[in-house]
Amino acid sequence: MSTQTPVRGHYASEDPLWVKVVVVTLVALFLTLLLILPLVTVFSEALKRGVGPALEALGTYDAVSAIKLTLTAAAIAVPLNAVFGVCAAWAIAKHEFPGKSILISLIDLPFSVSPVVAGLIYVLVFGAQGWFGEFLLEHDWRIIFALPGIVLATIFVTFPFVARELIPLMQAQGAAEEEAAVSMGAGGLTTFWRVTAPNIRLGLLYGVLLCNARAMGEFGAVSVVSGHIRGLTDTMPLHVEILYNEYDFVGAFAVAGLLCLLALLTLVAKTVLEMLHPGVKTRSAH
Amino acid sequence: MTVQTADRRGSASGAAARTSRHRSSWRRRRSAIPGFGLTLGVTMALLSLIVLIPLTAVAIKAASLSPADFARVAFSERAMLAYRLSFGAAFVAAIINGVFGLLTAWVLARYKFPGKAFIDGLVDLPFALPTAVAGIALASLYAPNGWLGAPLAKIGVTAAYNPLGVVIALTFIGLPFVVRTVEPVIAHLAADVEEASASLGASRLSTLMRVILPALAPAWLTGFALAFARGIGEYGSVIFIAGNKPYISEIAPLLIVIQLEQFEHAGAAAIALVMLVASFVLLLAINGIQAWARRFQA
């Protein structure tokens, strides 16, 4: 084979040009089929009858209230996740204690639970037949088929996002700077705001970005707890499903297009963040 | 208040902590940094309230069934076929991602070519795109009258509303897991090892087979297992393209939803329990692979 002797001037670890061309072409073809075509489909279906009908679909009462609900749920779930992530990373990265690796595995647990099961557990706890069903009914508090359930399910599926981003970052940074601050008399909060926060700012932003994308896009878990009440407990992804099942394809793909734009915006922001600060990309997967 | 106590304890007893660390290694090592009690408390409280305690509800609810009833729901013919589809399609999709994800990771880590930054950003699309959006896009793409479905139908392949559709959706969902797990390992693979192999007379192909691929194996297996695990539980991207025909193209998470819609909460919990146990086994396997990989690298 022509690969046996490297061409003069090439490193032995470099592949011959024809291999490069073949592999890059294969990858480009695969990614076009798998990723780009679906993206193009969303926008072409949304604009099939022009911009007008697509915008009209986004302006209906149901669509607007779905957008509002999605933004509300994310506005509650994402900051809560950020607080949790910072706390977990502070305890895990800056301190030593027994059972640490078990705790890290437990934080990762929601990633390996099916979204449908994530929704189911809250139905079992707060639903009419659930642990607190009667209590909630007596006090006329709604969790399932209402905003609190949607927020809970969203928090569950996004639970590890910020923590996973910050733990390796803060572990790599070590505790020396904080120890110096404390030894010079700084209190806990001062140390955090003046020393740690500037160091983890970008990592936190990165985690929040991905957390937000997932929070606004979650379907399975939210679908189980929402009850699909139009204009009331329908989030944007659920609204997409309803319109699609009613054969309102322009409407479904218009809302989907809006979610697509959110995803693309997230990817661009993430890429820019990675280019400006190469160290920010700490996690390997998820 | 917790912060202050931890602070005092931390700064006053640095030396004492060091000796006690030797005496009893099971105890947490005292750090000078305050806030341990508070942050660990918040972490444990949220973890327990939102994740751990609600998850036990699945086991408790499933236990309310008699063993016979549990088996009737969780291991019915329809359920078994759904598990087979969920696990089988996730496995096939993970294999496809194992091949093309490895190639993509290789290209991103090793080659320079126009449009590389675009591809790099694009790979994470399945993480960022809501699953329902992916679902309806794939469904209309592979439907019999879709851009890809129509040519496939001509050669007699039905992609949408068939198990093949499930594989396509799960391939979409799983791709970044393999790429993002393998890519950093390729980037850190020492070039001198390959050069040594070449200078000792190995062809590029045998360097690839004997030197590079074995070094990538642990990361590749981890990525494969992550993609597989995600595929088993996936719901949103699958239900639109699957067609959801009982016994044929019905995935296991959908069975849980169907049970719930019929207010059969115990039945839903029984199927969920089977899936949870499978996920935990996979999670253990992934942790095992990663522990093995660390030893392998050391």
JSON list of N, CA and C in Angstrom, two decimals, chain A residues 12-13 15 23 30-31 34-35 41 44 87-88 90-91 94-98 109 112 114-116 120-122 129 159 175 182 188 219 224 263 270 284, chain B residues 26 28-29 31 33-34 36 39 43 47 50 54 58 100 106-107 110-111 119 122 124 128 140-141 147 172 180 194 198 204 233 235-236 260 263 272 279-280:
[
{"chain": "A", "resi": 12, "resn": "ALA", "atom": "N", "xyz": [5.72, 11.01, 10.40]},
{"chain": "A", "resi": 12, "resn": "ALA", "atom": "CA", "xyz": [5.20, 9.64, 10.39]},
{"chain": "A", "resi": 12, "resn": "ALA", "atom": "C", "xyz": [3.80, 9.59, 10.99]},
{"chain": "A", "resi": 13, "resn": "SER", "atom": "N", "xyz": [3.48, 10.57, 11.84]},
{"chain": "A", "resi": 13, "resn": "SER", "atom": "CA", "xyz": [2.17, 10.55, 12.47]},
{"chain": "A", "resi": 13, "resn": "SER", "atom": "C", "xyz": [1.12, 11.24, 11.60]},
{"chain": "A", "resi": 15, "resn": "ASP", "atom": "N", "xyz": [-1.26, 11.43, 8.26]},
{"chain": "A", "resi": 15, "resn": "ASP", "atom": "CA", "xyz": [-1.82, 10.51, 7.26]},
{"chain": "A", "resi": 15, "resn": "ASP", "atom": "C", "xyz": [-1.55, 11.04, 5.86]},
{"chain": "A", "resi": 23, "resn": "VAL", "atom": "N", "xyz": [-11.35, 10.47, 4.30]},
{"chain": "A", "resi": 23, "resn": "VAL", "atom": "CA", "xyz": [-11.96, 10.49, 5.63]},
{"chain": "A", "resi": 23, "resn": "VAL", "atom": "C", "xyz": [-12.78, 11.76, 5.83]},
{"chain": "A", "resi": 30, "resn": "PHE", "atom": "N", "xyz": [-21.56, 12.15, 6.19]},
{"chain": "A", "resi": 30, "resn": "PHE", "atom": "CA", "xyz": [-22.31, 11.61, 7.32]},
{"chain": "A", "resi": 30, "resn": "PHE", "atom": "C", "xyz": [-22.98, 12.73, 8.11]},
{"chain": "A", "resi": 31, "resn": "LEU", "atom": "N", "xyz": [-22.21, 13.80, 8.39]},
{"chain": "A", "resi": 31, "resn": "LEU", "atom": "CA", "xyz": [-22.77, 14.89, 9.18]},
{"chain": "A", "resi": 31, "resn": "LEU", "atom": "C", "xyz": [-23.84, 15.65, 8.41]},
{"chain": "A", "resi": 34, "resn": "LEU", "atom": "N", "xyz": [-26.92, 13.43, 8.68]},
{"chain": "A", "resi": 34, "resn": "LEU", "atom": "CA", "xyz": [-27.44, 13.25, 10.04]},
{"chain": "A", "resi": 34, "resn": "LEU", "atom": "C", "xyz": [-27.83, 14.57, 10.70]},
{"chain": "A", "resi": 35, "resn": "LEU", "atom": "N", "xyz": [-27.03, 15.63, 10.49]},
{"chain": "A", "resi": 35, "resn": "LEU", "atom": "CA", "xyz": [-27.26, 16.86, 11.25]},
{"chain": "A", "resi": 35, "resn": "LEU", "atom": "C", "xyz": [-27.77, 18.02, 10.40]},
{"chain": "A", "resi": 41, "resn": "THR", "atom": "N", "xyz": [-34.46, 21.00, 6.93]},
{"chain": "A", "resi": 41, "resn": "THR", "atom": "CA", "xyz": [-35.86, 20.60, 6.87]},
{"chain": "A", "resi": 41, "resn": "THR", "atom": "C", "xyz": [-36.74, 21.50, 7.75]},
{"chain": "A", "resi": 44, "resn": "SER", "atom": "N", "xyz": [-37.15, 24.90, 6.10]},
{"chain": "A", "resi": 44, "resn": "SER", "atom": "CA", "xyz": [-37.86, 24.86, 4.82]},
{"chain": "A", "resi": 44, "resn": "SER", "atom": "C", "xyz": [-39.34, 24.51, 5.03]},
{"chain": "A", "resi": 87, "resn": "CYS", "atom": "N", "xyz": [-22.32, 25.23, 44.65]},
{"chain": "A", "resi": 87, "resn": "CYS", "atom": "CA", "xyz": [-22.21, 24.61, 45.97]},
{"chain": "A", "resi": 87, "resn": "CYS", "atom": "C", "xyz": [-21.54, 23.24, 45.89]},
{"chain": "A", "resi": 88, "resn": "ALA", "atom": "N", "xyz": [-22.01, 22.42, 44.95]},
{"chain": "A", "resi": 88, "resn": "ALA", "atom": "CA", "xyz": [-21.47, 21.08, 44.83]},
{"chain": "A", "resi": 88, "resn": "ALA", "atom": "C", "xyz": [-19.99, 21.14, 44.47]},
{"chain": "A", "resi": 90, "resn": "TRP", "atom": "N", "xyz": [-17.87, 23.58, 45.02]},
{"chain": "A", "resi": 90, "resn": "TRP", "atom": "CA", "xyz": [-17.11, 24.12, 46.16]},
{"chain": "A", "resi": 90, "resn": "TRP", "atom": "C", "xyz": [-16.82, 23.01, 47.16]},
{"chain": "A", "resi": 91, "resn": "ALA", "atom": "N", "xyz": [-17.86, 22.24, 47.50]},
{"chain": "A", "resi": 91, "resn": "ALA", "atom": "CA", "xyz": [-17.67, 21.18, 48.49]},
{"chain": "A", "resi": 91, "resn": "ALA", "atom": "C", "xyz": [-16.74, 20.09, 47.95]},
{"chain": "A", "resi": 94, "resn": "LYS", "atom": "N", "xyz": [-12.89, 21.74, 46.59]},
{"chain": "A", "resi": 94, "resn": "LYS", "atom": "CA", "xyz": [-12.01, 22.45, 47.52]},
{"chain": "A", "resi": 94, "resn": "LYS", "atom": "C", "xyz": [-11.85, 21.70, 48.85]},
{"chain": "A", "resi": 95, "resn": "HIS", "atom": "N", "xyz": [-12.50, 20.57, 49.01]},
{"chain": "A", "resi": 95, "resn": "HIS", "atom": "CA", "xyz": [-12.41, 19.84, 50.26]},
{"chain": "A", "resi": 95, "resn": "HIS", "atom": "C", "xyz": [-12.23, 18.35, 50.00]},
{"chain": "A", "resi": 96, "resn": "GLU", "atom": "N", "xyz": [-11.69, 17.65, 51.01]},
{"chain": "A", "resi": 96, "resn": "GLU", "atom": "CA", "xyz": [-11.57, 16.20, 50.93]},
{"chain": "A", "resi": 96, "resn": "GLU", "atom": "C", "xyz": [-12.53, 15.58, 51.94]},
{"chain": "A", "resi": 97, "resn": "PHE", "atom": "N", "xyz": [-13.28, 14.59, 51.51]},
{"chain": "A", "resi": 97, "resn": "PHE", "atom": "CA", "xyz": [-14.16, 13.91, 52.46]},
{"chain": "A", "resi": 97, "resn": "PHE", "atom": "C", "xyz": [-14.47, 12.52, 51.93]},
{"chain": "A", "resi": 98, "resn": "PRO", "atom": "N", "xyz": [-14.79, 11.58, 52.84]},
{"chain": "A", "resi": 98, "resn": "PRO", "atom": "CA", "xyz": [-15.08, 10.22, 52.38]},
{"chain": "A", "resi": 98, "resn": "PRO", "atom": "C", "xyz": [-16.39, 10.19, 51.57]},
{"chain": "A", "resi": 109, "resn": "LEU", "atom": "N", "xyz": [-26.30, 10.99, 38.14]},
{"chain": "A", "resi": 109, "resn": "LEU", "atom": "CA", "xyz": [-27.39, 10.02, 37.97]},
{"chain": "A", "resi": 109, "resn": "LEU", "atom": "C", "xyz": [-28.48, 10.46, 36.99]},
{"chain": "A", "resi": 112, "resn": "SER", "atom": "N", "xyz": [-28.46, 9.37, 33.36]},
{"chain": "A", "resi": 112, "resn": "SER", "atom": "CA", "xyz": [-28.70, 8.00, 32.91]},
{"chain": "A", "resi": 112, "resn": "SER", "atom": "C", "xyz": [-30.13, 7.55, 33.19]},
{"chain": "A", "resi": 114, "resn": "SER", "atom": "N", "xyz": [-34.05, 7.78, 32.07]},
{"chain": "A", "resi": 114, "resn": "SER", "atom": "CA", "xyz": [-34.87, 8.20, 30.94]},
{"chain": "A", "resi": 114, "resn": "SER", "atom": "C", "xyz": [-35.71, 9.41, 31.31]},
{"chain": "A", "resi": 115, "resn": "PRO", "atom": "N", "xyz": [-35.82, 10.40, 30.42]},
{"chain": "A", "resi": 115, "resn": "PRO", "atom": "CA", "xyz": [-36.64, 11.58, 30.73]},
{"chain": "A", "resi": 115, "resn": "PRO", "atom": "C", "xyz": [-38.05, 11.21, 31.15]},
{"chain": "A", "resi": 116, "resn": "VAL", "atom": "N", "xyz": [-38.60, 10.17, 30.55]},
{"chain": "A", "resi": 116, "resn": "VAL", "atom": "CA", "xyz": [-39.96, 9.75, 30.90]},
{"chain": "A", "resi": 116, "resn": "VAL", "atom": "C", "xyz": [-40.02, 9.31, 32.36]},
{"chain": "A", "resi": 120, "resn": "LEU", "atom": "N", "xyz": [-42.13, 10.65, 35.51]},
{"chain": "A", "resi": 120, "resn": "LEU", "atom": "CA", "xyz": [-42.95, 9.69, 36.26]},
{"chain": "A", "resi": 120, "resn": "LEU", "atom": "C", "xyz": [-42.76, 9.81, 37.77]},
{"chain": "A", "resi": 121, "resn": "ILE", "atom": "N", "xyz": [-41.50, 10.02, 38.21]},
{"chain": "A", "resi": 121, "resn": "ILE", "atom": "CA", "xyz": [-41.26, 10.02, 39.66]},
{"chain": "A", "resi": 121, "resn": "ILE", "atom": "C", "xyz": [-42.04, 11.15, 40.34]},
{"chain": "A", "resi": 122, "resn": "TYR", "atom": "N", "xyz": [-42.20, 12.29, 39.67]},
{"chain": "A", "resi": 122, "resn": "TYR", "atom": "CA", "xyz": [-42.94, 13.38, 40.30]},
{"chain": "A", "resi": 122, "resn": "TYR", "atom": "C", "xyz": [-44.45, 13.12, 40.28]},
{"chain": "A", "resi": 129, "resn": "GLN", "atom": "N", "xyz": [-52.75, 10.18, 42.80]},
{"chain": "A", "resi": 129, "resn": "GLN", "atom": "CA", "xyz": [-52.62, 8.91, 43.52]},
{"chain": "A", "resi": 129, "resn": "GLN", "atom": "C", "xyz": [-51.32, 8.84, 44.31]},
{"chain": "A", "resi": 159, "resn": "PHE", "atom": "N", "xyz": [-30.04, 18.65, 36.08]},
{"chain": "A", "resi": 159, "resn": "PHE", "atom": "CA", "xyz": [-29.37, 18.68, 37.39]},
{"chain": "A", "resi": 159, "resn": "PHE", "atom": "C", "xyz": [-27.84, 18.70, 37.33]},
{"chain": "A", "resi": 175, "resn": "ALA", "atom": "N", "xyz": [-6.73, 24.67, 45.45]},
{"chain": "A", "resi": 175, "resn": "ALA", "atom": "CA", "xyz": [-7.28, 25.48, 46.52]},
{"chain": "A", "resi": 175, "resn": "ALA", "atom": "C", "xyz": [-6.27, 26.49, 47.05]},
{"chain": "A", "resi": 182, "resn": "VAL", "atom": "N", "xyz": [-7.84, 33.10, 52.70]},
{"chain": "A", "resi": 182, "resn": "VAL", "atom": "CA", "xyz": [-8.35, 32.83, 54.05]},
{"chain": "A", "resi": 182, "resn": "VAL", "atom": "C", "xyz": [-7.27, 33.09, 55.08]},
{"chain": "A", "resi": 188, "resn": "GLY", "atom": "N", "xyz": [-15.42, 33.61, 54.30]},
{"chain": "A", "resi": 188, "resn": "GLY", "atom": "CA", "xyz": [-15.83, 32.68, 53.26]},
{"chain": "A", "resi": 188, "resn": "GLY", "atom": "C", "xyz": [-16.41, 33.36, 52.03]},
{"chain": "A", "resi": 219, "resn": "PHE", "atom": "N", "xyz": [-38.35, 17.64, 26.59]},
{"chain": "A", "resi": 219, "resn": "PHE", "atom": "CA", "xyz": [-39.64, 17.19, 26.08]},
{"chain": "A", "resi": 219, "resn": "PHE", "atom": "C", "xyz": [-40.21, 16.05, 26.92]},
{"chain": "A", "resi": 224, "resn": "VAL", "atom": "N", "xyz": [-44.64, 14.34, 30.53]},
{"chain": "A", "resi": 224, "resn": "VAL", "atom": "CA", "xyz": [-45.32, 13.47, 31.49]},
{"chain": "A", "resi": 224, "resn": "VAL", "atom": "C", "xyz": [-46.03, 14.28, 32.59]},
{"chain": "A", "resi": 263, "resn": "ALA", "atom": "N", "xyz": [-31.00, 26.87, 19.71]},
{"chain": "A", "resi": 263, "resn": "ALA", "atom": "CA", "xyz": [-29.92, 25.88, 19.74]},
{"chain": "A", "resi": 263, "resn": "ALA", "atom": "C", "xyz": [-28.70, 26.40, 18.98]},
{"chain": "A", "resi": 270, "resn": "LYS", "atom": "N", "xyz": [-21.17, 29.09, 22.48]},
{"chain": "A", "resi": 270, "resn": "LYS", "atom": "CA", "xyz": [-20.27, 28.08, 23.05]},
{"chain": "A", "resi": 270, "resn": "LYS", "atom": "C", "xyz": [-18.95, 28.06, 22.27]},
{"chain": "A", "resi": 284, "resn": "SER", "atom": "N", "xyz": [-15.76, 16.05, 28.98]},
{"chain": "A", "resi": 284, "resn": "SER", "atom": "CA", "xyz": [-15.52, 15.23, 27.80]},
{"chain": "A", "resi": 284, "resn": "SER", "atom": "C", "xyz": [-16.81, 14.93, 27.07]},
{"chain": "B", "resi": 26, "resn": "TRP", "atom": "N", "xyz": [-10.09, 7.65, 57.21]},
{"chain": "B", "resi": 26, "resn": "TRP", "atom": "CA", "xyz": [-11.48, 7.67, 56.75]},
{"chain": "B", "resi": 26, "resn": "TRP", "atom": "C", "xyz": [-12.13, 9.01, 57.01]},
{"chain": "B", "resi": 28, "resn": "ARG", "atom": "N", "xyz": [-12.69, 13.09, 56.94]},
{"chain": "B", "resi": 28, "resn": "ARG", "atom": "CA", "xyz": [-12.41, 14.06, 55.89]},
{"chain": "B", "resi": 28, "resn": "ARG", "atom": "C", "xyz": [-11.20, 14.88, 56.28]},
{"chain": "B", "resi": 29, "resn": "ARG", "atom": "N", "xyz": [-10.36, 15.18, 55.30]},
{"chain": "B", "resi": 29, "resn": "ARG", "atom": "CA", "xyz": [-9.19, 15.99, 55.55]},
{"chain": "B", "resi": 29, "resn": "ARG", "atom": "C", "xyz": [-9.65, 17.42, 55.75]},
{"chain": "B", "resi": 31, "resn": "SER", "atom": "N", "xyz": [-9.75, 21.21, 55.52]},
{"chain": "B", "resi": 31, "resn": "SER", "atom": "CA", "xyz": [-9.20, 22.20, 54.62]},
{"chain": "B", "resi": 31, "resn": "SER", "atom": "C", "xyz": [-9.30, 23.56, 55.28]},
{"chain": "B", "resi": 33, "resn": "ILE", "atom": "N", "xyz": [-10.18, 26.11, 53.83]},
{"chain": "B", "resi": 33, "resn": "ILE", "atom": "CA", "xyz": [-11.22, 26.88, 53.14]},
{"chain": "B", "resi": 33, "resn": "ILE", "atom": "C", "xyz": [-12.57, 26.67, 53.81]},
{"chain": "B", "resi": 34, "resn": "PRO", "atom": "N", "xyz": [-13.25, 27.76, 54.12]},
{"chain": "B", "resi": 34, "resn": "PRO", "atom": "CA", "xyz": [-14.53, 27.64, 54.82]},
{"chain": "B", "resi": 34, "resn": "PRO", "atom": "C", "xyz": [-15.67, 27.22, 53.89]},
{"chain": "B", "resi": 36, "resn": "PHE", "atom": "N", "xyz": [-17.51, 24.43, 53.93]},
{"chain": "B", "resi": 36, "resn": "PHE", "atom": "CA", "xyz": [-17.73, 23.02, 53.58]},
{"chain": "B", "resi": 36, "resn": "PHE", "atom": "C", "xyz": [-19.10, 22.54, 54.03]},
{"chain": "B", "resi": 39, "resn": "THR", "atom": "N", "xyz": [-22.01, 24.27, 51.91]},
{"chain": "B", "resi": 39, "resn": "THR", "atom": "CA", "xyz": [-22.14, 23.86, 50.50]},
{"chain": "B", "resi": 39, "resn": "THR", "atom": "C", "xyz": [-22.49, 22.38, 50.39]},
{"chain": "B", "resi": 43, "resn": "THR", "atom": "N", "xyz": [-25.88, 20.89, 48.73]},
{"chain": "B", "resi": 43, "resn": "THR", "atom": "CA", "xyz": [-25.75, 19.86, 47.70]},
{"chain": "B", "resi": 43, "resn": "THR", "atom": "C", "xyz": [-26.56, 18.62, 48.06]},
{"chain": "B", "resi": 47, "resn": "LEU", "atom": "N", "xyz": [-29.94, 17.33, 46.20]},
{"chain": "B", "resi": 47, "resn": "LEU", "atom": "CA", "xyz": [-29.80, 16.02, 45.56]},
{"chain": "B", "resi": 47, "resn": "LEU", "atom": "C", "xyz": [-30.85, 15.05, 46.11]},
{"chain": "B", "resi": 50, "resn": "ILE", "atom": "N", "xyz": [-34.67, 16.40, 45.20]},
{"chain": "B", "resi": 50, "resn": "ILE", "atom": "CA", "xyz": [-35.08, 16.44, 43.80]},
{"chain": "B", "resi": 50, "resn": "ILE", "atom": "C", "xyz": [-34.80, 15.14, 43.07]},
{"chain": "B", "resi": 54, "resn": "PRO", "atom": "N", "xyz": [-37.39, 11.17, 45.27]},
{"chain": "B", "resi": 54, "resn": "PRO", "atom": "CA", "xyz": [-38.40, 10.86, 44.24]},
{"chain": "B", "resi": 54, "resn": "PRO", "atom": "C", "xyz": [-38.10, 9.58, 43.47]},
{"chain": "B", "resi": 58, "resn": "VAL", "atom": "N", "xyz": [-40.31, 5.07, 42.53]},
{"chain": "B", "resi": 58, "resn": "VAL", "atom": "CA", "xyz": [-40.48, 4.06, 41.48]},
{"chain": "B", "resi": 58, "resn": "VAL", "atom": "C", "xyz": [-40.46, 2.66, 42.10]},
{"chain": "B", "resi": 100, "resn": "PHE", "atom": "N", "xyz": [-18.50, 6.24, 12.88]},
{"chain": "B", "resi": 100, "resn": "PHE", "atom": "CA", "xyz": [-18.43, 7.60, 12.32]},
{"chain": "B", "resi": 100, "resn": "PHE", "atom": "C", "xyz": [-18.00, 8.63, 13.37]},
{"chain": "B", "resi": 106, "resn": "TRP", "atom": "N", "xyz": [-11.30, 11.90, 14.89]},
{"chain": "B", "resi": 106, "resn": "TRP", "atom": "CA", "xyz": [-9.96, 11.85, 14.28]},
{"chain": "B", "resi": 106, "resn": "TRP", "atom": "C", "xyz": [-9.73, 13.08, 13.40]},
{"chain": "B", "resi": 107, "resn": "VAL", "atom": "N", "xyz": [-10.74, 13.37, 12.58]},
{"chain": "B", "resi": 107, "resn": "VAL", "atom": "CA", "xyz": [-10.66, 14.51, 11.67]},
{"chain": "B", "resi": 107, "resn": "VAL", "atom": "C", "xyz": [-10.52, 15.82, 12.46]},
{"chain": "B", "resi": 110, "resn": "ARG", "atom": "N", "xyz": [-6.95, 15.84, 14.30]},
{"chain": "B", "resi": 110, "resn": "ARG", "atom": "CA", "xyz": [-5.70, 15.70, 13.56]},
{"chain": "B", "resi": 110, "resn": "ARG", "atom": "C", "xyz": [-5.57, 16.55, 12.31]},
{"chain": "B", "resi": 111, "resn": "TYR", "atom": "N", "xyz": [-6.69, 16.79, 11.61]},
{"chain": "B", "resi": 111, "resn": "TYR", "atom": "CA", "xyz": [-6.56, 17.43, 10.30]},
{"chain": "B", "resi": 111, "resn": "TYR", "atom": "C", "xyz": [-6.87, 18.90, 10.37]},
{"chain": "B", "resi": 119, "resn": "ILE", "atom": "N", "xyz": [-17.75, 22.33, 11.50]},
{"chain": "B", "resi": 119, "resn": "ILE", "atom": "CA", "xyz": [-18.03, 20.94, 11.86]},
{"chain": "B", "resi": 119, "resn": "ILE", "atom": "C", "xyz": [-17.91, 20.75, 13.37]},
{"chain": "B", "resi": 122, "resn": "LEU", "atom": "N", "xyz": [-20.93, 22.06, 14.94]},
{"chain": "B", "resi": 122, "resn": "LEU", "atom": "CA", "xyz": [-22.11, 21.31, 14.51]},
{"chain": "B", "resi": 122, "resn": "LEU", "atom": "C", "xyz": [-22.27, 19.99, 15.28]},
{"chain": "B", "resi": 124, "resn": "ASP", "atom": "N", "xyz": [-22.04, 19.28, 18.26]},
{"chain": "B", "resi": 124, "resn": "ASP", "atom": "CA", "xyz": [-22.79, 19.38, 19.51]},
{"chain": "B", "resi": 124, "resn": "ASP", "atom": "C", "xyz": [-24.26, 19.69, 19.29]},
{"chain": "B", "resi": 128, "resn": "ALA", "atom": "N", "xyz": [-27.73, 20.44, 21.87]},
{"chain": "B", "resi": 128, "resn": "ALA", "atom": "CA", "xyz": [-28.39, 21.73, 22.00]},
{"chain": "B", "resi": 128, "resn": "ALA", "atom": "C", "xyz": [-29.80, 21.76, 21.43]},
{"chain": "B", "resi": 140, "resn": "SER", "atom": "N", "xyz": [-40.11, 13.99, 9.10]},
{"chain": "B", "resi": 140, "resn": "SER", "atom": "CA", "xyz": [-40.55, 14.46, 7.79]},
{"chain": "B", "resi": 140, "resn": "SER", "atom": "C", "xyz": [-39.46, 14.24, 6.74]},
{"chain": "B", "resi": 141, "resn": "LEU", "atom": "N", "xyz": [-38.21, 14.15, 7.19]},
{"chain": "B", "resi": 141, "resn": "LEU", "atom": "CA", "xyz": [-37.11, 13.87, 6.25]},
{"chain": "B", "resi": 141, "resn": "LEU", "atom": "C", "xyz": [-37.19, 12.45, 5.73]},
{"chain": "B", "resi": 147, "resn": "TRP", "atom": "N", "xyz": [-37.54, 14.10, 1.74]},
{"chain": "B", "resi": 147, "resn": "TRP", "atom": "CA", "xyz": [-36.36, 14.23, 0.89]},
{"chain": "B", "resi": 147, "resn": "TRP", "atom": "C", "xyz": [-35.53, 12.95, 0.84]},
{"chain": "B", "resi": 172, "resn": "PHE", "atom": "N", "xyz": [-28.70, 10.05, 15.69]},
{"chain": "B", "resi": 172, "resn": "PHE", "atom": "CA", "xyz": [-28.65, 11.51, 15.80]},
{"chain": "B", "resi": 172, "resn": "PHE", "atom": "C", "xyz": [-28.30, 11.92, 17.24]},
{"chain": "B", "resi": 180, "resn": "ARG", "atom": "N", "xyz": [-17.00, 13.52, 21.47]},
{"chain": "B", "resi": 180, "resn": "ARG", "atom": "CA", "xyz": [-16.43, 14.33, 22.54]},
{"chain": "B", "resi": 180, "resn": "ARG", "atom": "C", "xyz": [-15.68, 13.51, 23.58]},
{"chain": "B", "resi": 194, "resn": "GLU", "atom": "N", "xyz": [3.80, 7.08, 17.66]},
{"chain": "B", "resi": 194, "resn": "GLU", "atom": "CA", "xyz": [3.53, 6.71, 16.27]},
{"chain": "B", "resi": 194, "resn": "GLU", "atom": "C", "xyz": [4.80, 6.78, 15.44]},
{"chain": "B", "resi": 198, "resn": "ALA", "atom": "N", "xyz": [6.61, 3.85, 13.36]},
{"chain": "B", "resi": 198, "resn": "ALA", "atom": "CA", "xyz": [6.94, 3.96, 11.93]},
{"chain": "B", "resi": 198, "resn": "ALA", "atom": "C", "xyz": [8.43, 3.74, 11.70]},
{"chain": "B", "resi": 204, "resn": "ARG", "atom": "N", "xyz": [1.74, 2.43, 8.15]},
{"chain": "B", "resi": 204, "resn": "ARG", "atom": "CA", "xyz": [0.78, 3.32, 8.79]},
{"chain": "B", "resi": 204, "resn": "ARG", "atom": "C", "xyz": [-0.43, 2.51, 9.27]},
{"chain": "B", "resi": 233, "resn": "GLY", "atom": "N", "xyz": [-33.02, 5.31, 26.94]},
{"chain": "B", "resi": 233, "resn": "GLY", "atom": "CA", "xyz": [-34.08, 6.08, 27.59]},
{"chain": "B", "resi": 233, "resn": "GLY", "atom": "C", "xyz": [-34.69, 7.16, 26.72]},
{"chain": "B", "resi": 235, "resn": "TYR", "atom": "N", "xyz": [-36.70, 9.52, 24.27]},
{"chain": "B", "resi": 235, "resn": "TYR", "atom": "CA", "xyz": [-38.14, 9.52, 23.99]},
{"chain": "B", "resi": 235, "resn": "TYR", "atom": "C", "xyz": [-38.50, 10.53, 22.90]},
{"chain": "B", "resi": 236, "resn": "GLY", "atom": "N", "xyz": [-38.19, 11.80, 23.14]},
{"chain": "B", "resi": 236, "resn": "GLY", "atom": "CA", "xyz": [-38.68, 12.88, 22.28]},
{"chain": "B", "resi": 236, "resn": "GLY", "atom": "C", "xyz": [-38.32, 12.76, 20.82]},
{"chain": "B", "resi": 260, "resn": "LEU", "atom": "N", "xyz": [-49.21, 5.36, 32.08]},
{"chain": "B", "resi": 260, "resn": "LEU", "atom": "CA", "xyz": [-49.60, 6.55, 32.84]},
{"chain": "B", "resi": 260, "resn": "LEU", "atom": "C", "xyz": [-50.90, 7.13, 32.33]},
{"chain": "B", "resi": 263, "resn": "PHE", "atom": "N", "xyz": [-53.76, 5.67, 33.74]},
{"chain": "B", "resi": 263, "resn": "PHE", "atom": "CA", "xyz": [-53.73, 5.78, 35.20]},
{"chain": "B", "resi": 263, "resn": "PHE", "atom": "C", "xyz": [-53.25, 4.51, 35.88]},
{"chain": "B", "resi": 272, "resn": "ALA", "atom": "N", "xyz": [-40.67, 1.21, 34.53]},
{"chain": "B", "resi": 272, "resn": "ALA", "atom": "CA", "xyz": [-39.61, 2.17, 34.83]},
{"chain": "B", "resi": 272, "resn": "ALA", "atom": "C", "xyz": [-38.51, 1.53, 35.66]},
{"chain": "B", "resi": 279, "resn": "SER", "atom": "N", "xyz": [-30.23, 0.89, 33.46]},
{"chain": "B", "resi": 279, "resn": "SER", "atom": "CA", "xyz": [-29.38, 2.07, 33.41]},
{"chain": "B", "resi": 279, "resn": "SER", "atom": "C", "xyz": [-28.27, 2.01, 34.45]},
{"chain": "B", "resi": 280, "resn": "PHE", "atom": "N", "xyz": [-28.62, 1.53, 35.66]},
{"chain": "B", "resi": 280, "resn": "PHE", "atom": "CA", "xyz": [-27.61, 1.47, 36.72]},
{"chain": "B", "resi": 280, "resn": "PHE", "atom": "C", "xyz": [-26.51, 0.48, 36.36]}
]
